[in-house]
CSV table of C-alpha atoms in Angstrom, one decimal:
chain,number,residue,atom,x,y,z
F,1,MET,CA,108.2,-227.9,-18.8
F,2,LYS,CA,105.0,-226.9,-16.4
F,3,LYS,CA,105.8,-226.9,-12.5
F,4,GLN,CA,103.0,-229.6,-12.2
F,5,THR,CA,105.1,-232.1,-14.7
F,6,ILE,CA,108.4,-231.0,-12.7
F,7,GLY,CA,106.4,-231.7,-9.4
F,8,LYS,CA,104.8,-235.2,-10.5
F,9,VAL,CA,108.4,-236.0,-11.3
F,10,GLN,CA,110.2,-235.0,-7.7
F,11,LEU,CA,107.4,-236.7,-6.1
F,12,TRP,CA,108.2,-240.2,-8.0
F,13,ILE,CA,111.9,-240.0,-7.5
F,14,GLY,CA,110.9,-239.4,-4.0
F,15,ILE,CA,109.0,-242.4,-3.6
F,16,ILE,CA,111.3,-244.5,-5.6
F,17,LEU,CA,114.2,-243.2,-3.1
F,18,LEU,CA,111.8,-243.9,0.1
F,19,ILE,CA,111.2,-247.5,-1.1
F,20,VAL,CA,115.4,-247.7,-2.0
F,21,GLY,CA,116.1,-246.3,1.6
F,22,ILE,CA,113.3,-249.0,3.3
F,23,ILE,CA,115.0,-251.6,1.5
F,24,GLY,CA,118.9,-250.5,2.6
F,25,VAL,CA,117.4,-250.2,6.0
F,26,ILE,CA,116.0,-253.8,6.1
F,27,ALA,CA,118.8,-255.4,4.3
F,28,SER,CA,121.5,-253.7,6.8
F,29,ILE,CA,119.2,-254.7,9.7
F,30,VAL,CA,119.6,-258.2,8.6
F,31,LEU,CA,123.0,-258.4,7.9
F,32,LEU,CA,124.1,-256.9,11.0
F,33,LYS,CA,121.9,-259.6,13.0
F,34,ASN,CA,123.4,-262.2,11.1
F,35,THR,CA,126.9,-261.1,11.7
F,36,PHE,CA,126.3,-260.9,15.1
F,37,ASN,CA,125.0,-263.9,15.7
F,38,SER,CA,128.0,-265.8,14.0
F,39,ASN,CA,130.0,-267.6,16.4
F,40,ILE,CA,133.9,-268.7,16.3
F,41,ASN,CA,134.9,-272.2,16.3
F,42,THR,CA,137.9,-273.1,17.2
F,43,GLU,CA,137.8,-276.9,18.1
F,44,PHE,CA,140.0,-277.8,15.2
F,45,ILE,CA,142.8,-275.5,16.1
F,46,GLU,CA,145.4,-277.4,18.7
F,47,ASP,CA,148.0,-274.9,18.8
F,48,ASP,CA,147.7,-271.8,21.4
F,49,ILE,CA,149.4,-269.7,19.0
F,50,GLU,CA,147.6,-270.6,16.1
F,51,LYS,CA,144.1,-270.5,18.1
F,52,ALA,CA,144.9,-266.8,19.4
F,53,THR,CA,145.7,-265.6,15.4
F,54,TYR,CA,142.3,-267.2,14.4
F,55,ILE,CA,140.2,-265.5,17.2
F,56,THR,CA,142.4,-262.1,16.5
F,57,ILE,CA,141.7,-262.3,12.6
F,58,PHE,CA,137.6,-263.3,13.1
F,59,ALA,CA,137.7,-260.5,15.4
F,60,ASN,CA,138.9,-258.2,13.0
F,61,LYS,CA,136.8,-259.4,9.9
F,62,ARG,CA,133.5,-259.3,12.1
F,63,LEU,CA,134.6,-255.8,13.0
F,64,THR,CA,134.6,-254.6,9.3
F,65,TYR,CA,131.6,-256.3,8.4
F,66,ILE,CA,130.0,-254.3,11.0
F,67,THR,CA,131.2,-251.2,9.8
F,68,LEU,CA,130.6,-251.9,6.1
F,69,GLU,CA,126.8,-253.0,7.4
F,70,SER,CA,126.6,-249.9,9.5
F,71,SER,CA,127.4,-247.4,6.4
F,72,ILE,CA,124.9,-249.1,4.2
F,73,GLY,CA,122.0,-248.4,7.2
F,74,ILE,CA,123.3,-244.9,7.3
F,75,GLY,CA,123.4,-244.2,3.7
F,76,SER,CA,119.7,-245.4,3.8
F,77,ILE,CA,118.5,-243.2,6.5
F,78,ILE,CA,120.3,-240.1,4.5
F,79,THR,CA,118.6,-241.6,1.4
F,80,MET,CA,115.3,-241.7,3.2
F,81,PHE,CA,115.4,-238.2,4.2
F,82,ILE,CA,116.8,-236.7,0.6
F,83,SER,CA,113.5,-238.5,-0.6
F,84,LEU,CA,111.4,-236.7,2.2
F,85,LEU,CA,112.8,-233.5,0.5
F,86,PHE,CA,111.8,-234.6,-3.0
F,87,ILE,CA,108.6,-235.7,-2.0
F,88,THR,CA,107.5,-232.3,-0.5
F,89,GLN,CA,109.0,-230.5,-2.9
F,90,GLY,CA,107.3,-232.4,-5.2
F,91,LEU,CA,104.0,-231.9,-3.7
F,92,VAL,CA,104.7,-228.4,-3.6
F,93,ASN,CA,105.3,-228.0,-6.8
F,94,LYS,CA,102.2,-230.0,-8.1
F,95,SER,CA,100.2,-227.8,-6.0
F,96,GLU,CA,101.1,-224.5,-7.8
F,97,GLU,CA,99.5,-223.4,-10.7
């Protein structure tokens, strides 16, 4: 294959990865925002031990969600950096004769 063709392919791969990374960051921010805005409702629980258990489970669930959603965001940022490498290399190969 010619270098220009390889450069075009690398450029398109980089653009697609950049779009995926941006969508992932936006999704991560929206998910984290929803997780932080969720409140616990303990009005229906009368026993103190059950209430404490419910709060503990809810807190652990919330921390798990925050960890997973943060991982999505970090993975998206890494994908965006990789896409910049593809775009740069694609532009270099496309411009060479």
